[in-house]
Short mmCIF file of C-alpha atoms and ligand atoms in Angstrom, two decimals:
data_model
loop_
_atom_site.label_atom_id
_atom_site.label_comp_id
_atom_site.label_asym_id
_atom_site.label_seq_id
_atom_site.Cartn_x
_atom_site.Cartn_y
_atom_site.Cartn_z
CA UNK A 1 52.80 -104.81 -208.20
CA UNK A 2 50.72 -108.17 -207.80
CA UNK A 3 46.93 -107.50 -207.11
CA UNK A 4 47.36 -109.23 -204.21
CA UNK A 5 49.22 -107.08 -202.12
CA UNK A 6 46.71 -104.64 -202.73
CA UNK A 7 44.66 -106.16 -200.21
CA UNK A 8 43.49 -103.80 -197.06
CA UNK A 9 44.72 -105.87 -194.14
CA UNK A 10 43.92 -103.57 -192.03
CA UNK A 11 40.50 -104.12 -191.48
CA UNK A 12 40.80 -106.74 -189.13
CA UNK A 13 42.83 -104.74 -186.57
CA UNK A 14 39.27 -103.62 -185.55
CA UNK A 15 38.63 -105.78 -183.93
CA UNK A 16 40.47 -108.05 -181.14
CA UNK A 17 42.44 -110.28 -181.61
CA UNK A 18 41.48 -113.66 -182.79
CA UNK A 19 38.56 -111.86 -184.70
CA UNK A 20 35.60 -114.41 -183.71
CA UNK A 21 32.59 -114.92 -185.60
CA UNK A 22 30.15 -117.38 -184.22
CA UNK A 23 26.71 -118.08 -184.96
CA UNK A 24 24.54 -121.39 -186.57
CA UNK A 25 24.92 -122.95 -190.15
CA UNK A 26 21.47 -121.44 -191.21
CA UNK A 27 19.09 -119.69 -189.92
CA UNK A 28 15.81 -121.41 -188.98
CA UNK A 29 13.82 -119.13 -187.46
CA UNK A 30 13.26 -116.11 -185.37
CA UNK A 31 13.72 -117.28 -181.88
CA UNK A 32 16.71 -119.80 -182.63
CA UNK A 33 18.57 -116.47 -183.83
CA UNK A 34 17.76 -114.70 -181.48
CA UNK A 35 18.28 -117.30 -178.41
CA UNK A 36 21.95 -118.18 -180.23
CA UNK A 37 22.82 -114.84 -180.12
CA UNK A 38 21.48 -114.06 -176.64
CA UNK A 39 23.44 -116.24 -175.54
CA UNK A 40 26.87 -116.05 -177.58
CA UNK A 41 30.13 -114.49 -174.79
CA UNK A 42 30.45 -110.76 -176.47
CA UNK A 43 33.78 -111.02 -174.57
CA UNK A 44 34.87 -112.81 -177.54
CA UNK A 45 32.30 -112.98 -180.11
CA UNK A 46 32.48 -109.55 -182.19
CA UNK A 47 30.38 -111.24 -185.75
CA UNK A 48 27.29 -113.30 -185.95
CA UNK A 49 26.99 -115.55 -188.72
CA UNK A 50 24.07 -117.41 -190.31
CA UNK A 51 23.46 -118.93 -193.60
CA UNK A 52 19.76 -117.95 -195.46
CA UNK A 53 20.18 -119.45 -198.29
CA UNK A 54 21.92 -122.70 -198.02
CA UNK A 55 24.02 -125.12 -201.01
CA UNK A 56 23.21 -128.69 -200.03
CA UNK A 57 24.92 -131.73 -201.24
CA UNK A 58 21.67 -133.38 -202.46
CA UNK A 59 18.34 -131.83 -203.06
CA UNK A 60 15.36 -132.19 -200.56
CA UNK A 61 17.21 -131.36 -197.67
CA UNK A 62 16.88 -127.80 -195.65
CA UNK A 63 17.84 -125.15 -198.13
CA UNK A 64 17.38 -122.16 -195.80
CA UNK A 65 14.72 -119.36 -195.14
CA UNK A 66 16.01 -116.79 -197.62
CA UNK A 67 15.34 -112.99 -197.31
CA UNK A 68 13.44 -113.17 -194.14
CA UNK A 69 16.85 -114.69 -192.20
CA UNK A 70 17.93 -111.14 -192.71
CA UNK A 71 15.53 -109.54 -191.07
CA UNK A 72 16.22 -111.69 -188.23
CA UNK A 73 19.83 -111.16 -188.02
CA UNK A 74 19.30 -107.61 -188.05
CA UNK A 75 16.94 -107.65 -185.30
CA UNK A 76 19.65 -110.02 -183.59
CA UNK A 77 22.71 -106.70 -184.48
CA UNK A 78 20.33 -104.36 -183.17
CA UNK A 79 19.76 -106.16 -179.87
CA UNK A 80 23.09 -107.68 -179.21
CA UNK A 81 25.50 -105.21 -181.07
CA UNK A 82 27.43 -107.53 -182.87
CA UNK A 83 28.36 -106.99 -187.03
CA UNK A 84 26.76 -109.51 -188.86
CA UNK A 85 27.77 -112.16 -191.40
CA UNK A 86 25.89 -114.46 -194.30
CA UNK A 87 26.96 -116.31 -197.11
CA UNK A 88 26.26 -115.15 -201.01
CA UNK A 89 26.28 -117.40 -203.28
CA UNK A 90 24.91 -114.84 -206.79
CA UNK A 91 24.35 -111.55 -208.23
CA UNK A 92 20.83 -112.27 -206.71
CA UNK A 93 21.76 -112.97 -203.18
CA UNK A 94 24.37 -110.07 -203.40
CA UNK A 95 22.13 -107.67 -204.19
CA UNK A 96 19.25 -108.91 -201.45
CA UNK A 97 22.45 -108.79 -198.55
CA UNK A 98 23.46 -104.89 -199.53
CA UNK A 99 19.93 -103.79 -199.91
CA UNK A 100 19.87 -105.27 -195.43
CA UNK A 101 23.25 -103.87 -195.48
CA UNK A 102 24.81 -106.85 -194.03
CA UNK A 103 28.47 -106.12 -192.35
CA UNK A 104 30.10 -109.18 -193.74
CA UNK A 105 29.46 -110.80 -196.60
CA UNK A 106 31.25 -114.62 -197.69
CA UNK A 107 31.67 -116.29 -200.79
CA UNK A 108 31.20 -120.02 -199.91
CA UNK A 109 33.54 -122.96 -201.09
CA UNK A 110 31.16 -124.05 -203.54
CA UNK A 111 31.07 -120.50 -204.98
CA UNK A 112 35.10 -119.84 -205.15
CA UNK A 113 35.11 -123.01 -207.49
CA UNK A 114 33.18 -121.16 -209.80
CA UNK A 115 34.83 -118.35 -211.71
CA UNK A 116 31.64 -117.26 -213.29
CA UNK A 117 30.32 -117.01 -210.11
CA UNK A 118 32.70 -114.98 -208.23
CA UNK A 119 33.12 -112.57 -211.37
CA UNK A 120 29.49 -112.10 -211.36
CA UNK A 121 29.66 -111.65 -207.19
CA UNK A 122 32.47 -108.99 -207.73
CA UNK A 123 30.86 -107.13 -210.21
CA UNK A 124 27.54 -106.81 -207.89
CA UNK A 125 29.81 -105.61 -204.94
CA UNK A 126 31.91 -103.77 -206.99
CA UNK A 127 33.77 -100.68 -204.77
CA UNK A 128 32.23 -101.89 -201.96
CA UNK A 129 33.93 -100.94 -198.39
CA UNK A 130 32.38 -104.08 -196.82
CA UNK A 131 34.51 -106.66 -195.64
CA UNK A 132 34.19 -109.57 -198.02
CA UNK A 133 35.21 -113.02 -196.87
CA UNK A 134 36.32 -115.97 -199.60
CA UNK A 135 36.59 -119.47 -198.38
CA UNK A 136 38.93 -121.93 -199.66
CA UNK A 137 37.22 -123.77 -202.99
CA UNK A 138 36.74 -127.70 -202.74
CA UNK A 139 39.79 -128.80 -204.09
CA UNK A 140 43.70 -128.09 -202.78
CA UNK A 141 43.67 -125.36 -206.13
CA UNK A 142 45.37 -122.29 -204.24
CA UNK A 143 45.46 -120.46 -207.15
CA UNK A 144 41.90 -120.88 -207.86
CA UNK A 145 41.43 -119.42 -204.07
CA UNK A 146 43.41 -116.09 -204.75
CA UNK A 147 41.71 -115.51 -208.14
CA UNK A 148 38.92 -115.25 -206.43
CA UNK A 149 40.65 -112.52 -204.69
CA UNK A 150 41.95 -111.09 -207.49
CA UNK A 151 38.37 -110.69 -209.10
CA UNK A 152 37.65 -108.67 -206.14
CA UNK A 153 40.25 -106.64 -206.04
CA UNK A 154 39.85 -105.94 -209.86
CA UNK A 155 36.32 -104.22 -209.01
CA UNK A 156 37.70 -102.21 -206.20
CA UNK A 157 37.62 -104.35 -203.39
CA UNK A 158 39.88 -104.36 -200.70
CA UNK A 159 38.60 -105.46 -197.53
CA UNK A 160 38.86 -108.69 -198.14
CA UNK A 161 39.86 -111.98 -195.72
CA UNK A 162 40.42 -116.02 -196.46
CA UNK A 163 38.38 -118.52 -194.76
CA UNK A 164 40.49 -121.71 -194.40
CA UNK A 165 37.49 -124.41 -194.24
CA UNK A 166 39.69 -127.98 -195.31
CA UNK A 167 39.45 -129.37 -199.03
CA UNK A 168 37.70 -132.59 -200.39
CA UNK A 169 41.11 -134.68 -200.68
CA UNK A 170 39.72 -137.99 -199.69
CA UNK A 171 37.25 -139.82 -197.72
CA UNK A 172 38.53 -139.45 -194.36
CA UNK A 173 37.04 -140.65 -190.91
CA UNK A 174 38.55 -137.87 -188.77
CA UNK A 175 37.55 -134.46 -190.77
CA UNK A 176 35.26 -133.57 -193.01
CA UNK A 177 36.98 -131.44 -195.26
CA UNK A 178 41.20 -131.85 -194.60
CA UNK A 179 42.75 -128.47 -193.40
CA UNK A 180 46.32 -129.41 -195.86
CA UNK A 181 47.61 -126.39 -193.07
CA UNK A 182 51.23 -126.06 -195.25
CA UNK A 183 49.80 -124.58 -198.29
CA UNK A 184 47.01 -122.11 -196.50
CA UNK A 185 50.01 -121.29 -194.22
CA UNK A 186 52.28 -120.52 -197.07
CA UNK A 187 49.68 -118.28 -198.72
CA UNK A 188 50.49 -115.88 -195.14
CA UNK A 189 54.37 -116.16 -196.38
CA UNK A 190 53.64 -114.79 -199.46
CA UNK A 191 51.12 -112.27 -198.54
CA UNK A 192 51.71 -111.36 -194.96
CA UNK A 193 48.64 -108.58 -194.79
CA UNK A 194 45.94 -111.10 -196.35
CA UNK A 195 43.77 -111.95 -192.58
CA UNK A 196 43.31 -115.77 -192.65
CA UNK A 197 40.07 -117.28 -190.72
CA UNK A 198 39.82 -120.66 -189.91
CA UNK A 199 36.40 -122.18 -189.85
CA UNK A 200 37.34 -125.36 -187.64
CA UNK A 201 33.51 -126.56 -188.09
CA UNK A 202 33.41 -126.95 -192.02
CA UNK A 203 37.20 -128.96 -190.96
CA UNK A 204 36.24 -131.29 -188.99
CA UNK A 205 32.40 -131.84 -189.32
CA UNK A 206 32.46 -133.02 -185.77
CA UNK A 207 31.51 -130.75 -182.74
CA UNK A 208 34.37 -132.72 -180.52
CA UNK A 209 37.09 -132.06 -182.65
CA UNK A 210 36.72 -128.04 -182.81
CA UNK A 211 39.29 -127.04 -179.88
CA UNK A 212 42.17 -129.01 -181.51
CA UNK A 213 41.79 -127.85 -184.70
CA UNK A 214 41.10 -123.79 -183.40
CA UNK A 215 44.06 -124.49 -181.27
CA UNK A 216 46.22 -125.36 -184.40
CA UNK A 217 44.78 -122.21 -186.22
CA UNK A 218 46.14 -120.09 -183.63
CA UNK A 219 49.57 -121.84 -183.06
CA UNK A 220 50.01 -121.15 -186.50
CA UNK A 221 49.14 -117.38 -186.43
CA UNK A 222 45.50 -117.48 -187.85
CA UNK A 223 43.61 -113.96 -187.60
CA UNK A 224 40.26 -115.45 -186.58
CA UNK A 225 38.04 -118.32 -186.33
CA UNK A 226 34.56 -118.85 -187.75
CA UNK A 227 33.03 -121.23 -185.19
CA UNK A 228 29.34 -122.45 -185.77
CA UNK A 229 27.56 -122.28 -182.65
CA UNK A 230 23.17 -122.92 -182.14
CA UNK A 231 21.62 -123.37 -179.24
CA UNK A 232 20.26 -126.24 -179.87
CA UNK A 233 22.76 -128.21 -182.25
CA UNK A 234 20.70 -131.53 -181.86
CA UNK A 235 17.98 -130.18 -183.61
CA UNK A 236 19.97 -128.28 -185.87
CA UNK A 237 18.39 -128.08 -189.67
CA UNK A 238 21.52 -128.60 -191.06
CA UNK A 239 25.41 -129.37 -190.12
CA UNK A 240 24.05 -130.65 -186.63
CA UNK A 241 26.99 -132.57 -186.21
CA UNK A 242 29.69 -129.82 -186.63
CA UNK A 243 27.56 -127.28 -183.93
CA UNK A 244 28.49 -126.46 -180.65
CA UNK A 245 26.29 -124.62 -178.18
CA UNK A 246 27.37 -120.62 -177.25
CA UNK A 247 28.89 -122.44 -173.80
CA UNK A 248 30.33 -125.18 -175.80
CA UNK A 249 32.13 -121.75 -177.28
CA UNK A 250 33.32 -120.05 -174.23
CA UNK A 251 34.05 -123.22 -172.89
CA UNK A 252 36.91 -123.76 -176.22
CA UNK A 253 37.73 -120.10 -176.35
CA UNK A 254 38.77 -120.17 -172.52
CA UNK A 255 40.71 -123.17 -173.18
CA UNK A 256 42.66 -121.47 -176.48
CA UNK A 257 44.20 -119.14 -174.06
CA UNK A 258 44.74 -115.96 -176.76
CA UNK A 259 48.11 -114.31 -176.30
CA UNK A 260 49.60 -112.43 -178.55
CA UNK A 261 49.33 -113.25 -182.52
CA UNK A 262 51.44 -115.59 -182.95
CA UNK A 263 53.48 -114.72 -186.17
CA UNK A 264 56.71 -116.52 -185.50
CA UNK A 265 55.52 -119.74 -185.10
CA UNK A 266 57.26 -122.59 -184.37
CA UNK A 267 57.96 -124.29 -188.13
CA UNK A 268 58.69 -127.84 -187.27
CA UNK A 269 55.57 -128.25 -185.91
CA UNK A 270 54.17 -126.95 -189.02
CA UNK A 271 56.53 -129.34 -191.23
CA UNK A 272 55.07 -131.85 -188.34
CA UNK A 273 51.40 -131.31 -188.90
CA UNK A 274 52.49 -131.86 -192.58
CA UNK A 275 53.87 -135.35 -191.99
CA UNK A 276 51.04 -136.49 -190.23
CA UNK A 277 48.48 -135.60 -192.88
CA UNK A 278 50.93 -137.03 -195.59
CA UNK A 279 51.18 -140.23 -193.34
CA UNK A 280 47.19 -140.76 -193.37
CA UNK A 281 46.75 -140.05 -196.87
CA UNK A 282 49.23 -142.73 -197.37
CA UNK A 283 47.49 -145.40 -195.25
CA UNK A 284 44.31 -144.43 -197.06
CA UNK A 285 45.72 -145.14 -200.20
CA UNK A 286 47.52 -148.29 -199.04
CA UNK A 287 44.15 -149.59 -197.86
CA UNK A 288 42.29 -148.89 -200.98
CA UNK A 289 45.32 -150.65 -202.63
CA UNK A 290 44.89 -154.02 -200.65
CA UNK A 291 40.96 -153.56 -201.66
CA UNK A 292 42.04 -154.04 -205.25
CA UNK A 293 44.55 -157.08 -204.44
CA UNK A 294 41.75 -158.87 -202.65
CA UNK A 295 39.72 -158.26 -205.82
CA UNK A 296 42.43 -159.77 -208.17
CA UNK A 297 43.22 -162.43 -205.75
CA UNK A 298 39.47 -163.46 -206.68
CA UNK A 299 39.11 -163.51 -209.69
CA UNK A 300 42.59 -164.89 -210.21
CA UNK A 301 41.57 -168.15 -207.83
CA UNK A 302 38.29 -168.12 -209.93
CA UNK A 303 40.26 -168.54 -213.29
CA UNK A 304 43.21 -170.68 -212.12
CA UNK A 305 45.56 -167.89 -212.47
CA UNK A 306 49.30 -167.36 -210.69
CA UNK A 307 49.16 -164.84 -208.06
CA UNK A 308 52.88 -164.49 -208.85
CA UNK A 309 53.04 -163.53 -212.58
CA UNK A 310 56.81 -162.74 -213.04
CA UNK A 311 56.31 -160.64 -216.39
CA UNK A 312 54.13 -158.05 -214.35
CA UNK A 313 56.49 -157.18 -211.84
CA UNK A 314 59.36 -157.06 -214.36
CA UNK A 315 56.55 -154.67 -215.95
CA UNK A 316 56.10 -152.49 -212.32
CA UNK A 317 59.64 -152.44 -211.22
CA UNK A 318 59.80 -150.19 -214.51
CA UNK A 319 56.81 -148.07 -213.97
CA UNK A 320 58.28 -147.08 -210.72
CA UNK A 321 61.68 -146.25 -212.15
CA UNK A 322 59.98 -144.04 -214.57
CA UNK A 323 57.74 -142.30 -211.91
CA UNK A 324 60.66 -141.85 -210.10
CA UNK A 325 63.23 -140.42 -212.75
CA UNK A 326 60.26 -137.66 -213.40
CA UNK A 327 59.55 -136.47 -209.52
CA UNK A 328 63.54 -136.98 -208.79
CA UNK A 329 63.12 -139.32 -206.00
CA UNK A 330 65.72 -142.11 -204.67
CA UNK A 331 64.68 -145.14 -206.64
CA UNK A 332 65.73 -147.65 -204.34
CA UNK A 333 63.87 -146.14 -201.76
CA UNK A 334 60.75 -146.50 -204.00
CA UNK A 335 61.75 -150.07 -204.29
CA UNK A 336 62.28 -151.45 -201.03
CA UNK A 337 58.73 -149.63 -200.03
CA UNK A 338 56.94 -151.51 -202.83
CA UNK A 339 58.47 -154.72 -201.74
CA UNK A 340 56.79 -154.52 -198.20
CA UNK A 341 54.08 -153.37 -200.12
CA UNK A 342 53.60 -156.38 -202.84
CA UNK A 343 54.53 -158.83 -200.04
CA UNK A 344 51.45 -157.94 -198.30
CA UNK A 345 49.35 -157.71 -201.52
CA UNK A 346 50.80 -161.61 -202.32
CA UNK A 347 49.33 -162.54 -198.72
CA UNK A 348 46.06 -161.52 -199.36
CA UNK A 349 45.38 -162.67 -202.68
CA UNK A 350 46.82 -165.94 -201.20
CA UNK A 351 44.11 -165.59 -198.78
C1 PEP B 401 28.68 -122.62 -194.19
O1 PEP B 401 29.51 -121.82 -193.75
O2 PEP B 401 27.66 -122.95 -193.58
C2 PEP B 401 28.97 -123.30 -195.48
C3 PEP B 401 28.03 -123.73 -196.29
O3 PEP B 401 30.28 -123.47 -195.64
P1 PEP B 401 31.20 -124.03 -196.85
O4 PEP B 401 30.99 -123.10 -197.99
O5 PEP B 401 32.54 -123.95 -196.25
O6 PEP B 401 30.75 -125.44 -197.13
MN1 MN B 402 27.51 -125.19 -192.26
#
C-alpha cells in the first residue's frame, strides 16, 4: 500500500465545511490577538492562526514574539473557543508548541524544502494525534511536498492536511507566490482522502485579490482556506499587504456562497485556469527575451556588427528542431512561433 493513503482524512469532517482558519501572520502582542479574535465571525471561523516565531526573507525585519505568542493564543481559545494554529519550523519550536498543547500545528514552505527539517519535525511529533498541516515547499517539487508527508506518516502520523500557498515560479506582478492549481489539484486525484487548504494570502500577497483566488479554491473542491486576517492590517508587523480585517473576512466568506463540496468540478475550467497561467508565464519569458535583444542590439551597433547574422539562425533553426524531437512537439509549429518571435527581436535591435 503507498504511505500515502494511509492518511486519516477524516479529521476534517469535524468540522464544517470549508474548514476556516483565520487569524494574523504573527502575533504582536496581547491585545492585537485578542481584538483579531474578538472580532473573527465564529459562524465560519472554527481555527485561529498566528505565527510566533517568524522566517523572514532578510534579517532585521520582525521575527516574531516567540513562546509568549502562545500564551496569548491560548488565552484567545479559552475566551473565544476556537482550536488554535502556529507554525513550527524545529525540534525546538515543536517541542515549545506540545508542551502549550497547541491544536494545530504547520510545517511552513520554507520548512517542507528541507528534508532534514521535516525528519527532525516528525520525529519530535512522532504518534502524535494532532492535526499536522504541511504547506507546499517553494518550488513546483510535488514530490518533495508528499515526502514531507510521508516522513510523517513514517512516525505515526496521520492527521495530517496540505496547505496549497503558490510556488516561487517567477517574478510575477499579480501573485506573490503562483497557485500552478493543475498539479495541487491532481495530488486530490491521486489521493482523494488527503484535505487540501488553500492559503489565498501567501498566493496572492495582496489583500484585494483574496476572494478570487478562495473562490477558485472552492470551485475546485478545496477542504478549507487559511485566510490571514488582523485587525489592524495597516500596521501589521509583517505581511501587511496580504491582511484583511475579520469584516474584510465575513465580507469574502458571504460572497463565496459555500454549498456543498464541490468534488465533481467542472474540468475545463480547471484545464482553463491552466492555460491562463501557461499564457503569462509565456509573456514573462517573451519579455525577458526582448530585454536580451535590446542588449545585443547594443552592443552589436557599438561594434559595427549585422543584426542579421545568417550563420546564427541556420544555428537556432537547429536548436529548436532538437528541442523539439526530445519533448515530441510539432516542429513547424515551433517554427512559425519563433519567426513572429525573431521578427520582433530584429525590430528592436534595429531600434
Ligand atoms: C505564514 O503562514 O505566515 C507563513 C510564513 O507562510 P509560508 O510558509 O507559506 O510562507
Ligand atoms: Mn504570513
Amino acid at each position: 500500500m503507498n504511505l500515502l493513503n494511509k492518511i486519516n482524512g477524516k479529521w476534517i469532517k469535524k468540522f464544517s465545511y470549508p474548514l476556516i482558519i483565520a487569524g494574523p501572520c504573527s502575533a504582536e502582542n496581547k491585545s492585537q490577538i485578542l481584538d483579531t479574535a474578538k472580532n473573527i465571525n465564529k459562524d465560519y471561523v472554527e481555527v485561529f492562526r498566528a505565527g510566533i516565531w517568524k522566517p523572514r526573507t532578510k534579517p532585521g525585519m520582525f521575527e516574531g514574539v516567540g513562546e509568549i505568542g502562545l500564551k496569548w493564543l491560548m488565552d484567545a481559545k479559552k475566551k473565544y473557543n476556537f482550536l488554535i494554529a502556529t507554525e513550527i519550523a524545529n525540534k525546538k519550536q515543536a517541542e515549545i508548541a506540545l508542551k502549550y498543547d497547541i491544536d494545530i500545528l504547520w510545517i511552513g514552505a520554507r520548512s517542507t524544502c528541507n528534508p532534514f527539517t521535516v525528519e527532525e519535525i516528525a520525529n519530535t511529533l512522532k504518534n502524535t494525534k494532532k492535526i499536522i498541516l504541511i504547506k507546499n515547499p517553494l518550488s513546483l517539487d510535488i514530490n518533495l511536498w508528499l515526502g514531507g508527508v510521508e516522513r510523517l506518516i513514517n512516525k505515526n502520523i496521520f492527521n495530517i492536511g496540505l496547505i496549497h500557498r503558490g510556488f516561487t515560479i517567477y517574478p510575477s506582478k499579480t501573485y506573490r507566490n503562483l497557485p500552478c492549481w493543475l498539479e495541487v489539484v491532481n495530488i486530490k486525484k491521486d489521493y482523494p482522502n488527503i484535505p487540501i487548504i488553500c492559503d489565498p494570502s501567501h498566493i496572492t500577497g495582496d489583500s484585494k485579490l483574496i476572494l478570487e483566488v478562495s473562490k477558485k479554491a472552492i470551485d475546485f473542491g478545496y477542504d478549507g482556506l487559511m485566510v490571514e486576517t488582523h485587525i489592524n492590517p495597516d500596521n501589521a508587523l509583517s505581511d501587511a499587504y496580504q491582511q484583511i480585517t475579520p469584516d474584510k473576512l465575513t465580507d469574502i466568506l458571504n460572497k463565496i456562497l459555500f454549498k456543498k463540496k464541490n468534488n465533481n468540478f467542472n474540468e475545463i475550467n480547471l484545464y482553463r485556469t491552466n492555460i491562463l497561467e501557461i499564457d503569462k508565464n509565456i509573456i514573462y519569458l517573451l519579455k525577458k527575451r526582448l530585454n536580451s535583444s535590446k542588449l545585443i542590439g547594443k552592443i552589436k551597433k557599438k561594434n559595427n556588427i549585422e543584426i542579421i547574422q545568417k550563420e546564427k539562425m541556420l544555428e537556432l533553426k537547429e536548436y529548436y528542431k532538437s528541442i523539439c524531437k526530445s519533448i515530441n512537439i510539432d516542429e513547424n509549429y515551433i517554427q512559425n512561433l519563433f519567426d513572429i518571435i525573431h521578427k520582433k527581436s530584429i525590430e528592436v535591435q534595429l531600434k
